[in-house]
Amino acid sequence: MSVRAIVLAAGKGTRMKSARPKVLHELCGRPMLWHVLRALRDAQVDDVTVVTNADVAQHVAAVAERAGHASVRAVLQEPQLGTGHAVQIALAELDVRAGTILVLNGDMPLVDADLIRRALEGRAGALALVTARMPLPSSFGRIVREGDRVSRIVEARDASDDELELDEMNAGLYAYDETKLRAAASELTNDNAQSEYYLTDTIAHFVKAGDHVAPIVADDFRSVLGVNDRVELAAASALLNRRLCERHMRAGVTIADPATTYLEPDIELAPDVTILPNTTIGRHSRIGAHSEIGPNSRLANARIGEHVVISDSVVLDTTIGDFALVGPYAHLRHGNEIGTGARIGNFVEIKASTLAPGAKAAHLAYIGDATIGERSNIGAGTITANYDGKNKHRTKIGKDVRIGSNTTLVAPVEIGDDALTGAGTVVLRDVPAGERAVGNPARLLPRRLVR
Ligand code: UD1
Ligand code: MG
């Protein structure tokens, strides 16, 4: 059976008080709209139409692709005359079919595939209407029942005091019979407090026509929370983050403090990883078994091996081999390959560099655009002077090299295997293998004079 979905994402989101459209505000490193599209993908709903405004339209394709959809249709709603109007606009763009059409609010980032499947499976007659019991007060639309049957939805702004006491809410997730939706949508009016065409008025229409509306009560109201302002954004972020942490903890990851651990959706954490407080792990990071990350660390696109320890550090777009030690206070900026058992210590910044297995930079160094061979040691205070004001140049250091404290390596420059530089040396020219360079500018010393 073909299922199509319409995501409503054209609202102005005025309550966010933001230049950025509401559905592009981020939770756990992804736009709100991404979360809704990902839930649809997880529920195997691939035919998706997003109703957008002019500000959102240009971002829809990229967000959808990131969420795993090959393509989605974007339909412009200008001006925005309400959720019912948004659905009318979408239906006008879609060829007429018989079947189920899902409609979801784009501002419900906590929705998950299970609830979407329940709505699809629960449709009987015109509509499966997802509802949730929620603590009051609430700005959600209230479900008005007569006996067991749903008779209508009243928006909080249109509700009487008695109706505001009702604690069953409209989630903003609907599975409609398409033919019946088309008929109901064409008859909506905007006779209400906001002078908008409310999608929710379709329910009273069905009831009047004698059609069945099947309520599906969500098990947990938190999965349908809407985000209308930044307070709700923070609350939803915290819930999503908690859900991500719990999934990893159940899969064998120790998270010392989920409240201060911030995870993004597409990361991989192996069993027996430990995450210490105040740590963020994002983008497509992968962390191998028995590694310990944190406290106070931020990782993005980090590919970390097994038995690695990273503390109080920032690691971006970097690969780190097994048994490496990083931090405290290291900054691995981007494009680094750190070998097995390497050691990156305090106040070391590394960019676009390769450190072979066993290489060490234990204190206070800047290593940029460099290649460092196996077991070589970079002394405290060493700088690769890689930038001449116009271009970046590479520094190449061989195996078993000892770079003395406070060496300045003026790139492009090459230090051969087993070579050594003395403390404070400024290296302007290549140092051949096995040689000892000292001074400013560096000169080569007879080997016997050097320890
Ligand atoms: C809506 C429901 C309410 C429900 C709540 C759940 C209606 C009339 N009310 O209220 O019953 O409890 O969601 O969160 O549907 N949008 C458009 N075009 C528009 C207006 C809105 O695409 O012209 C989109 C918005 O971007 C948003 C969604 O529809 O993603 C819901 O709109 P919003 O204004 O947030 O409705 P609520 O007041 O939250
Ligand atoms: Mg809303």
Short mmCIF file of C-alpha atoms and ligand atoms in Angstrom, two decimals:
data_model
loop_
_atom_site.label_atom_id
_atom_site.label_comp_id
_atom_site.label_asym_id
_atom_site.label_seq_id
_atom_site.Cartn_x
_atom_site.Cartn_y
_atom_site.Cartn_z
CA MET A 1 0.00 0.00 0.00
CA SER A 2 1.38 3.39 -0.88
CA VAL A 3 1.75 5.77 2.01
CA ARG A 4 2.53 9.40 1.42
CA ALA A 5 3.38 11.94 4.07
CA ILE A 6 2.88 15.68 4.30
CA VAL A 7 5.11 17.52 6.77
CA LEU A 8 3.90 20.96 7.81
CA ALA A 9 6.89 23.26 8.08
CA ALA A 10 5.79 26.60 6.67
CA GLY A 11 4.74 28.31 9.89
CA LYS A 12 6.51 31.55 10.76
CA GLY A 13 7.43 30.29 14.18
CA THR A 14 6.91 33.79 15.60
CA ARG A 15 7.13 32.48 19.17
CA MET A 16 10.81 31.58 18.56
CA LYS A 17 11.59 35.31 18.07
CA SER A 18 14.29 34.37 15.62
CA ALA A 19 15.64 35.29 12.20
CA ARG A 20 16.03 31.56 11.64
CA PRO A 21 12.92 29.60 10.62
CA LYS A 22 11.61 27.49 13.49
CA VAL A 23 12.03 24.07 11.87
CA LEU A 24 15.71 24.83 11.18
CA HIS A 25 16.53 25.39 14.84
CA GLU A 26 18.71 22.53 16.00
CA LEU A 27 18.36 19.81 18.61
CA CYS A 28 21.25 17.40 19.19
CA GLY A 29 23.11 18.92 16.26
CA ARG A 30 20.32 18.47 13.69
CA PRO A 31 17.53 20.77 12.52
CA MET A 32 14.07 20.10 13.97
CA LEU A 33 12.87 19.13 10.49
CA TRP A 34 15.68 16.54 10.22
CA HIS A 35 14.31 14.66 13.22
CA VAL A 36 10.82 14.44 11.74
CA LEU A 37 12.19 13.31 8.36
CA ARG A 38 14.43 10.73 10.04
CA ALA A 39 11.46 9.28 11.95
CA LEU A 40 9.57 8.98 8.65
CA ARG A 41 12.54 7.25 7.05
CA ASP A 42 12.80 4.86 9.99
CA ALA A 43 9.09 4.09 9.52
CA GLN A 44 9.81 3.38 5.82
CA VAL A 45 7.74 6.31 4.61
CA ASP A 46 9.71 7.58 1.62
CA ASP A 47 7.18 9.61 -0.35
CA VAL A 48 7.32 12.90 1.55
CA THR A 49 6.05 16.37 0.76
CA VAL A 50 7.25 19.21 2.95
CA VAL A 51 5.14 22.37 3.04
CA THR A 52 7.58 25.24 3.44
CA ASN A 53 7.88 28.98 3.43
CA ALA A 54 10.39 30.87 1.30
CA ASP A 55 13.04 30.86 4.05
CA VAL A 56 12.90 27.11 4.61
CA ALA A 57 12.49 26.02 0.97
CA GLN A 58 16.16 26.30 0.00
CA HIS A 59 17.22 24.06 2.89
CA VAL A 60 14.72 21.23 2.50
CA ALA A 61 16.68 19.11 0.02
CA ALA A 62 19.89 19.19 2.09
CA VAL A 63 18.11 18.43 5.37
CA ALA A 64 16.19 15.55 3.74
CA GLU A 65 19.33 14.06 2.26
CA ARG A 66 21.09 14.23 5.59
CA ALA A 67 18.13 12.48 7.19
CA GLY A 68 18.45 9.65 4.68
CA HIS A 69 15.76 10.47 2.11
CA ALA A 70 16.70 10.14 -1.54
CA SER A 71 14.39 13.03 -2.29
CA VAL A 72 11.43 14.90 -0.89
CA ARG A 73 9.02 17.29 -2.55
CA ALA A 74 8.97 20.87 -1.25
CA VAL A 75 5.78 22.88 -1.72
CA LEU A 76 5.67 26.58 -1.01
CA GLN A 77 2.87 28.00 1.16
CA GLU A 78 2.75 31.79 0.89
CA PRO A 79 1.07 33.30 2.82
CA GLN A 80 0.64 30.87 5.72
CA LEU A 81 -3.04 30.71 6.53
CA GLY A 82 -2.97 27.80 8.94
CA THR A 83 -2.33 24.06 9.11
CA GLY A 84 -5.50 23.27 7.12
CA HIS A 85 -4.43 25.68 4.40
CA ALA A 86 -0.96 24.07 4.34
CA VAL A 87 -2.55 20.67 3.70
CA GLN A 88 -4.79 22.10 0.97
CA ILE A 89 -1.70 23.46 -0.80
CA ALA A 90 0.10 20.11 -0.54
CA LEU A 91 -2.90 18.13 -1.77
CA ALA A 92 -3.20 20.40 -4.78
CA GLU A 93 0.37 19.43 -5.76
CA LEU A 94 -0.14 15.68 -5.31
CA ASP A 95 -1.83 13.43 -7.85
CA VAL A 96 -5.10 12.00 -6.58
CA ARG A 97 -4.78 8.50 -5.16
CA ALA A 98 -6.71 6.26 -2.86
CA GLY A 99 -4.75 5.27 0.22
CA THR A 100 -3.37 6.66 3.43
CA ILE A 101 -1.86 10.08 3.77
CA LEU A 102 0.11 10.91 6.89
CA VAL A 103 0.18 14.49 8.06
CA LEU A 104 2.75 15.55 10.67
CA ASN A 105 3.63 18.85 12.22
CA GLY A 106 7.22 19.77 11.42
CA ASP A 107 7.70 21.01 14.97
CA MET A 108 7.47 17.63 16.73
CA PRO A 109 11.13 16.49 16.72
CA LEU A 110 10.59 13.82 19.39
CA VAL A 111 8.24 11.77 17.22
CA ASP A 112 9.57 8.28 16.53
CA ALA A 113 8.99 5.58 13.95
CA ASP A 114 6.97 3.42 16.36
CA LEU A 115 4.34 6.09 16.84
CA ILE A 116 4.17 6.73 13.09
CA ARG A 117 3.67 2.99 12.49
CA ARG A 118 0.97 2.86 15.17
CA ALA A 119 -0.89 5.68 13.43
CA LEU A 120 -0.63 3.93 10.05
CA GLU A 121 -1.77 0.60 11.42
CA GLY A 122 -4.50 2.15 13.56
CA ARG A 123 -6.42 3.92 10.84
CA ALA A 124 -10.00 2.73 10.64
CA GLY A 125 -12.37 4.86 8.58
CA ALA A 126 -11.42 8.45 7.86
CA LEU A 127 -8.58 9.01 10.26
CA ALA A 128 -6.25 7.72 12.96
CA LEU A 129 -5.74 10.66 15.28
CA VAL A 130 -2.74 10.52 17.63
CA THR A 131 -3.43 11.99 21.05
CA ALA A 132 -1.61 12.11 24.37
CA ARG A 133 -2.52 12.73 27.97
CA MET A 134 -0.46 15.62 29.23
CA PRO A 135 0.05 17.67 32.38
CA LEU A 136 -1.80 20.99 32.41
CA PRO A 137 -1.54 23.81 31.61
CA SER A 138 -0.76 23.21 27.96
CA SER A 139 -1.08 25.12 24.70
CA PHE A 140 -2.04 21.99 22.75
CA GLY A 141 -5.38 21.54 21.04
CA ARG A 142 -7.81 19.66 23.29
CA ILE A 143 -9.52 16.43 22.28
CA VAL A 144 -13.22 16.69 23.02
CA ARG A 145 -14.87 13.31 23.42
CA GLU A 146 -18.48 12.24 23.67
CA GLY A 147 -18.35 9.01 25.60
CA ASP A 148 -15.44 7.11 24.05
CA ARG A 149 -15.70 8.81 20.70
CA VAL A 150 -13.70 11.81 19.60
CA SER A 151 -16.12 14.52 18.52
CA ARG A 152 -13.82 17.47 17.76
CA ILE A 153 -10.59 19.28 18.56
CA VAL A 154 -10.64 22.70 20.11
CA GLU A 155 -7.52 24.86 19.96
CA ALA A 156 -6.36 26.21 23.32
CA ARG A 157 -6.98 29.75 22.12
CA ASP A 158 -10.56 28.95 21.20
CA ALA A 159 -11.32 26.78 24.23
CA SER A 160 -13.70 27.54 27.09
CA ASP A 161 -12.41 27.28 30.66
CA ASP A 162 -13.98 23.84 30.95
CA GLU A 163 -12.38 22.68 27.73
CA LEU A 164 -8.97 23.92 28.93
CA GLU A 165 -9.29 21.44 31.81
CA LEU A 166 -9.27 18.53 29.32
CA ASP A 167 -5.91 16.78 29.45
CA GLU A 168 -6.04 14.72 26.25
CA MET A 169 -4.16 16.63 23.56
CA ASN A 170 -3.88 16.60 19.80
CA ALA A 171 -0.36 15.43 18.96
CA GLY A 172 -0.16 16.86 15.46
CA LEU A 173 0.21 13.43 13.79
CA TYR A 174 -2.62 12.12 11.63
CA ALA A 175 -3.11 9.15 9.28
CA TYR A 176 -5.92 10.12 6.88
CA ASP A 177 -7.87 8.29 4.23
CA GLU A 178 -6.83 10.44 1.30
CA THR A 179 -10.20 10.65 -0.41
CA LYS A 180 -11.93 11.68 2.80
CA LEU A 181 -9.16 14.18 3.63
CA ARG A 182 -9.55 15.86 0.25
CA ALA A 183 -13.29 16.25 0.83
CA ALA A 184 -12.87 17.58 4.38
CA ALA A 185 -9.99 19.93 3.54
CA SER A 186 -11.98 21.64 0.83
CA GLU A 187 -14.63 22.63 3.36
CA LEU A 188 -12.47 24.24 6.05
CA THR A 189 -13.24 27.78 7.15
CA ASN A 190 -11.19 30.26 9.17
CA ASP A 191 -13.86 31.24 11.65
CA ASN A 192 -11.73 31.11 14.85
CA ALA A 193 -9.54 33.09 17.23
CA GLN A 194 -6.56 33.13 14.85
CA SER A 195 -8.55 33.49 11.60
CA GLU A 196 -6.65 30.46 10.31
CA TYR A 197 -7.72 27.36 8.43
CA TYR A 198 -7.28 24.69 11.09
CA LEU A 199 -6.52 21.15 9.96
CA THR A 200 -8.02 20.07 13.25
CA ASP A 201 -11.49 21.08 12.04
CA THR A 202 -11.46 18.04 9.73
CA ILE A 203 -12.32 15.93 12.79
CA ALA A 204 -15.68 17.60 13.44
CA HIS A 205 -16.35 17.34 9.71
CA PHE A 206 -15.85 13.55 9.76
CA VAL A 207 -17.96 13.13 12.88
CA LYS A 208 -20.80 15.08 11.28
CA ALA A 209 -20.56 12.95 8.15
CA GLY A 210 -20.76 9.80 10.27
CA ASP A 211 -17.15 8.79 9.52
CA HIS A 212 -15.03 7.02 12.06
CA VAL A 213 -12.11 8.76 13.77
CA ALA A 214 -9.80 6.29 15.56
CA PRO A 215 -7.90 7.82 18.47
CA ILE A 216 -4.40 6.44 19.06
CA VAL A 217 -3.23 7.45 22.52
CA ALA A 218 0.58 7.80 22.69
CA ASP A 219 2.19 5.87 25.56
CA ASP A 220 4.40 8.78 26.47
CA PHE A 221 3.36 12.38 25.89
CA ARG A 222 7.00 13.38 25.64
CA SER A 223 7.28 11.84 22.18
CA VAL A 224 4.73 14.30 20.81
CA LEU A 225 5.87 17.50 22.48
CA GLY A 226 5.73 20.42 20.10
CA VAL A 227 8.40 23.09 19.95
CA ASN A 228 6.99 26.59 19.69
CA ASP A 229 9.48 28.69 21.63
CA ARG A 230 13.05 28.38 22.90
CA VAL A 231 12.02 27.09 26.29
CA GLU A 232 10.30 24.17 24.57
CA LEU A 233 13.33 23.80 22.28
CA ALA A 234 15.63 23.32 25.27
CA ALA A 235 13.22 20.88 26.90
CA ALA A 236 12.91 18.83 23.70
CA SER A 237 16.70 18.86 23.20
CA ALA A 238 17.23 17.51 26.70
CA LEU A 239 14.70 14.73 26.12
CA LEU A 240 16.19 13.76 22.76
CA ASN A 241 19.67 13.78 24.24
CA ARG A 242 18.55 11.63 27.12
CA ARG A 243 17.02 9.19 24.65
CA LEU A 244 20.33 8.99 22.71
CA CYS A 245 22.33 8.50 25.92
CA GLU A 246 20.00 5.74 27.08
CA ARG A 247 20.27 3.91 23.76
CA HIS A 248 24.08 3.86 24.07
CA MET A 249 24.04 2.96 27.76
CA ARG A 250 21.77 -0.02 26.99
CA ALA A 251 24.27 -1.05 24.31
CA GLY A 252 27.13 -1.15 26.82
CA VAL A 253 28.50 2.39 27.01
CA THR A 254 29.20 3.94 30.43
CA ILE A 255 28.00 7.52 30.60
CA ALA A 256 28.98 9.00 33.94
CA ASP A 257 26.54 11.89 33.71
CA PRO A 258 23.91 11.84 30.95
CA ALA A 259 22.80 15.31 31.98
CA THR A 260 26.10 16.83 30.83
CA THR A 261 26.87 14.44 27.97
CA TYR A 262 25.70 15.74 24.60
CA LEU A 263 25.38 13.21 21.79
CA GLU A 264 24.29 13.52 18.18
CA PRO A 265 22.25 10.88 16.36
CA ASP A 266 24.69 9.39 13.85
CA ILE A 267 27.62 8.48 16.12
CA GLU A 268 28.91 4.98 16.87
CA LEU A 269 30.13 4.07 20.33
CA ALA A 270 31.52 0.58 20.90
CA PRO A 271 30.75 -1.39 24.06
CA ASP A 272 32.82 -0.44 27.10
CA VAL A 273 33.43 3.06 25.93
CA THR A 274 33.34 5.42 28.94
CA ILE A 275 32.19 9.00 28.59
CA LEU A 276 33.00 11.38 31.42
CA PRO A 277 30.99 14.53 32.22
CA ASN A 278 30.68 17.65 30.15
CA THR A 279 31.47 16.02 26.84
CA THR A 280 29.97 16.49 23.38
CA ILE A 281 30.29 13.85 20.66
CA GLY A 282 28.95 14.82 17.29
CA ARG A 283 28.72 14.49 13.54
CA HIS A 284 29.84 11.05 12.43
CA SER A 285 32.21 10.23 15.26
CA ARG A 286 33.13 6.60 15.90
CA ILE A 287 34.76 5.46 19.12
CA GLY A 288 36.32 2.05 19.63
CA ALA A 289 35.93 -0.28 22.60
CA HIS A 290 37.46 0.55 25.99
CA SER A 291 38.23 4.13 25.08
CA GLU A 292 37.61 6.86 27.64
CA ILE A 293 36.45 10.28 26.48
CA GLY A 294 36.18 13.31 28.73
CA PRO A 295 35.68 15.04 30.98
CA ASN A 296 35.25 18.40 29.25
CA SER A 297 35.83 17.27 25.70
CA ARG A 298 34.31 17.99 22.31
CA LEU A 299 34.56 15.56 19.41
CA ALA A 300 33.16 15.95 15.90
CA ASN A 301 33.86 13.59 13.00
CA ALA A 302 36.41 11.88 15.21
CA ARG A 303 37.37 8.31 14.40
CA ILE A 304 38.87 6.94 17.58
CA GLY A 305 40.43 3.49 18.01
CA GLU A 306 40.31 1.19 21.01
CA HIS A 307 41.81 1.87 24.46
CA VAL A 308 42.29 5.55 23.64
CA VAL A 309 42.14 8.15 26.42
CA ILE A 310 41.07 11.70 25.56
CA SER A 311 40.60 14.19 28.37
CA ASP A 312 39.70 17.89 28.40
CA SER A 313 40.34 18.20 24.67
CA VAL A 314 38.84 19.18 21.33
CA VAL A 315 39.11 16.65 18.49
CA LEU A 316 37.67 17.56 15.09
CA ASP A 317 37.87 15.64 11.77
CA THR A 318 40.67 13.49 13.10
CA THR A 319 41.57 9.80 13.18
CA ILE A 320 43.29 8.42 16.28
CA GLY A 321 44.82 4.94 16.54
CA ASP A 322 44.51 2.44 19.39
CA PHE A 323 46.14 3.15 22.77
CA ALA A 324 46.82 6.80 21.99
CA LEU A 325 46.66 9.36 24.82
CA VAL A 326 45.32 12.85 24.19
CA GLY A 327 45.14 15.77 26.58
CA PRO A 328 44.44 17.32 28.89
CA TYR A 329 43.96 20.52 26.89
CA ALA A 330 44.88 19.37 23.40
CA HIS A 331 43.27 20.81 20.27
CA LEU A 332 43.28 18.52 17.25
CA ARG A 333 41.80 20.84 14.71
CA HIS A 334 41.17 18.98 11.49
CA GLY A 335 42.62 16.51 9.05
CA ASN A 336 44.92 14.68 11.47
CA GLU A 337 46.00 11.05 11.56
CA ILE A 338 47.34 10.12 14.96
CA GLY A 339 49.02 6.70 15.07
CA THR A 340 48.74 3.84 17.53
CA GLY A 341 50.16 4.62 20.95
CA ALA A 342 50.91 8.25 20.09
CA ARG A 343 50.88 10.78 22.91
CA ILE A 344 49.48 14.31 22.56
CA GLY A 345 49.82 16.27 25.76
CA ASN A 346 48.88 19.55 27.36
CA PHE A 347 48.36 22.64 25.23
CA VAL A 348 49.29 20.98 21.96
CA GLU A 349 47.52 22.13 18.80
CA ILE A 350 47.69 19.91 15.73
CA LYS A 351 46.28 20.62 12.27
CA ALA A 352 46.47 18.66 8.97
CA SER A 353 49.25 16.48 10.33
CA THR A 354 50.19 12.83 10.54
CA LEU A 355 51.84 11.40 13.63
CA ALA A 356 53.13 7.87 13.11
CA PRO A 357 52.72 5.22 15.83
CA GLY A 358 54.53 6.03 19.04
CA ALA A 359 55.22 9.67 18.15
CA LYS A 360 54.94 12.14 21.03
CA ALA A 361 54.21 15.82 21.51
CA ALA A 362 53.67 16.00 25.22
CA HIS A 363 53.64 19.73 26.01
CA LEU A 364 52.96 23.15 24.50
CA ALA A 365 53.42 22.74 20.76
CA TYR A 366 51.92 23.81 17.45
CA ILE A 367 52.12 21.17 14.76
CA GLY A 368 50.58 22.22 11.47
CA ASP A 369 50.92 20.60 8.02
CA ALA A 370 53.49 18.15 9.35
CA THR A 371 54.36 14.49 9.02
CA ILE A 372 56.09 12.98 12.02
CA GLY A 373 57.70 9.54 11.88
CA GLU A 374 57.49 6.64 14.28
CA ARG A 375 58.66 7.19 17.86
CA SER A 376 59.84 10.73 17.22
CA ASN A 377 59.56 13.13 20.13
CA ILE A 378 58.54 16.76 19.81
CA GLY A 379 59.93 18.78 22.73
CA ALA A 380 57.97 21.32 24.72
CA GLY A 381 57.43 24.65 23.00
CA THR A 382 58.12 23.40 19.47
CA ILE A 383 56.46 25.29 16.65
CA THR A 384 56.09 24.45 12.99
CA ALA A 385 56.28 27.84 11.33
CA ASN A 386 54.14 26.64 8.46
CA TYR A 387 52.76 29.91 7.13
CA ASP A 388 54.81 32.55 5.30
CA GLY A 389 51.95 35.02 5.15
CA LYS A 390 50.73 33.67 1.81
CA ASN A 391 51.13 29.92 1.64
CA LYS A 392 51.21 26.95 3.99
CA HIS A 393 54.29 24.71 3.85
CA ARG A 394 54.93 21.21 5.11
CA THR A 395 57.32 19.97 7.75
CA LYS A 396 58.56 16.42 7.44
CA ILE A 397 60.15 14.70 10.40
CA GLY A 398 61.53 11.16 10.09
CA LYS A 399 61.63 8.26 12.53
CA ASP A 400 63.23 8.35 15.98
CA VAL A 401 63.91 12.07 15.75
CA ARG A 402 64.35 14.16 18.89
CA ILE A 403 63.19 17.76 18.46
CA GLY A 404 64.57 19.77 21.39
CA SER A 405 62.46 22.13 23.48
CA ASN A 406 61.51 25.39 21.83
CA THR A 407 62.61 24.38 18.34
CA THR A 408 61.16 26.47 15.53
CA LEU A 409 60.82 24.48 12.32
CA VAL A 410 60.55 26.96 9.46
CA ALA A 411 58.67 25.10 6.72
CA PRO A 412 59.16 23.78 4.15
CA VAL A 413 61.74 21.75 6.00
CA GLU A 414 62.71 18.13 6.43
CA ILE A 415 64.40 16.45 9.38
CA GLY A 416 65.91 13.04 8.59
CA ASP A 417 65.58 9.84 10.65
CA ASP A 418 67.46 9.76 13.98
CA ALA A 419 68.31 13.46 13.74
CA LEU A 420 68.20 15.78 16.76
CA THR A 421 67.71 19.50 17.32
CA GLY A 422 69.00 21.32 20.38
CA ALA A 423 66.87 23.44 22.69
CA GLY A 424 65.90 26.75 21.10
CA THR A 425 67.08 25.83 17.62
CA VAL A 426 65.62 27.68 14.65
CA VAL A 427 65.72 25.28 11.71
CA LEU A 428 65.76 27.05 8.34
CA ARG A 429 67.27 24.24 6.25
CA ASP A 430 66.85 20.49 6.06
CA VAL A 431 68.67 18.41 8.67
CA PRO A 432 70.00 15.16 7.16
CA ALA A 433 69.43 11.81 8.83
CA GLY A 434 71.45 11.27 11.97
CA GLU A 435 72.67 14.89 12.18
CA ARG A 436 72.48 17.28 15.15
CA ALA A 437 71.32 20.83 14.56
CA VAL A 438 71.65 23.64 17.13
CA GLY A 439 71.41 27.41 17.38
CA ASN A 440 69.70 30.26 15.60
CA PRO A 441 69.94 29.80 12.68
CA ALA A 442 70.71 26.15 13.09
CA ARG A 443 74.13 24.78 12.18
CA LEU A 444 75.14 21.17 12.15
CA LEU A 445 77.42 20.07 15.02
CA PRO A 446 80.02 17.34 14.77
CA ARG A 447 78.22 14.31 16.11
CA ARG A 448 80.78 13.50 18.81
CA LEU A 449 80.11 16.82 20.63
CA VAL A 450 76.53 15.95 21.18
CA ARG A 451 75.17 13.64 23.77
C1 UD1 B 1 -1.06 22.59 16.30
C2 UD1 B 1 -2.47 22.03 16.30
C3 UD1 B 1 -2.84 21.66 17.75
C4 UD1 B 1 -1.84 20.64 18.26
C5 UD1 B 1 -0.42 21.17 18.15
C6 UD1 B 1 0.57 20.06 18.46
C7 UD1 B 1 -3.72 23.10 14.52
C8 UD1 B 1 -4.72 24.15 14.17
N1 UD1 B 1 -3.39 23.02 15.80
O1 UD1 B 1 -1.04 23.78 17.09
O2 UD1 B 1 -4.13 21.10 17.79
O3 UD1 B 1 -2.12 20.32 19.61
O4 UD1 B 1 -0.14 21.62 16.80
O5 UD1 B 1 1.88 20.56 18.47
O6 UD1 B 1 -3.27 22.38 13.65
N2 UD1 B 1 2.27 25.38 9.72
C9 UD1 B 1 2.28 25.49 8.34
N3 UD1 B 1 1.52 26.46 7.75
C10 UD1 B 1 0.73 27.28 8.47
C11 UD1 B 1 0.70 27.16 9.87
C12 UD1 B 1 1.48 26.18 10.47
O7 UD1 B 1 2.99 24.75 7.65
O8 UD1 B 1 0.06 28.13 7.85
C13 UD1 B 1 3.11 24.35 10.36
C14 UD1 B 1 4.09 24.92 11.37
O9 UD1 B 1 5.33 25.20 10.74
C15 UD1 B 1 4.21 23.82 12.41
C16 UD1 B 1 2.91 23.06 12.29
O10 UD1 B 1 2.30 23.46 11.08
O11 UD1 B 1 5.28 22.94 12.12
C17 UD1 B 1 1.97 23.39 13.46
O12 UD1 B 1 1.75 24.78 13.49
P1 UD1 B 1 1.79 25.59 14.86
O13 UD1 B 1 1.53 27.00 14.55
O14 UD1 B 1 2.98 25.25 15.63
O15 UD1 B 1 0.49 24.99 15.55
P2 UD1 B 1 0.23 24.82 17.11
O16 UD1 B 1 -0.29 26.10 17.64
O17 UD1 B 1 1.39 24.23 17.76
MG MG B 2 3.31 23.93 17.20
#
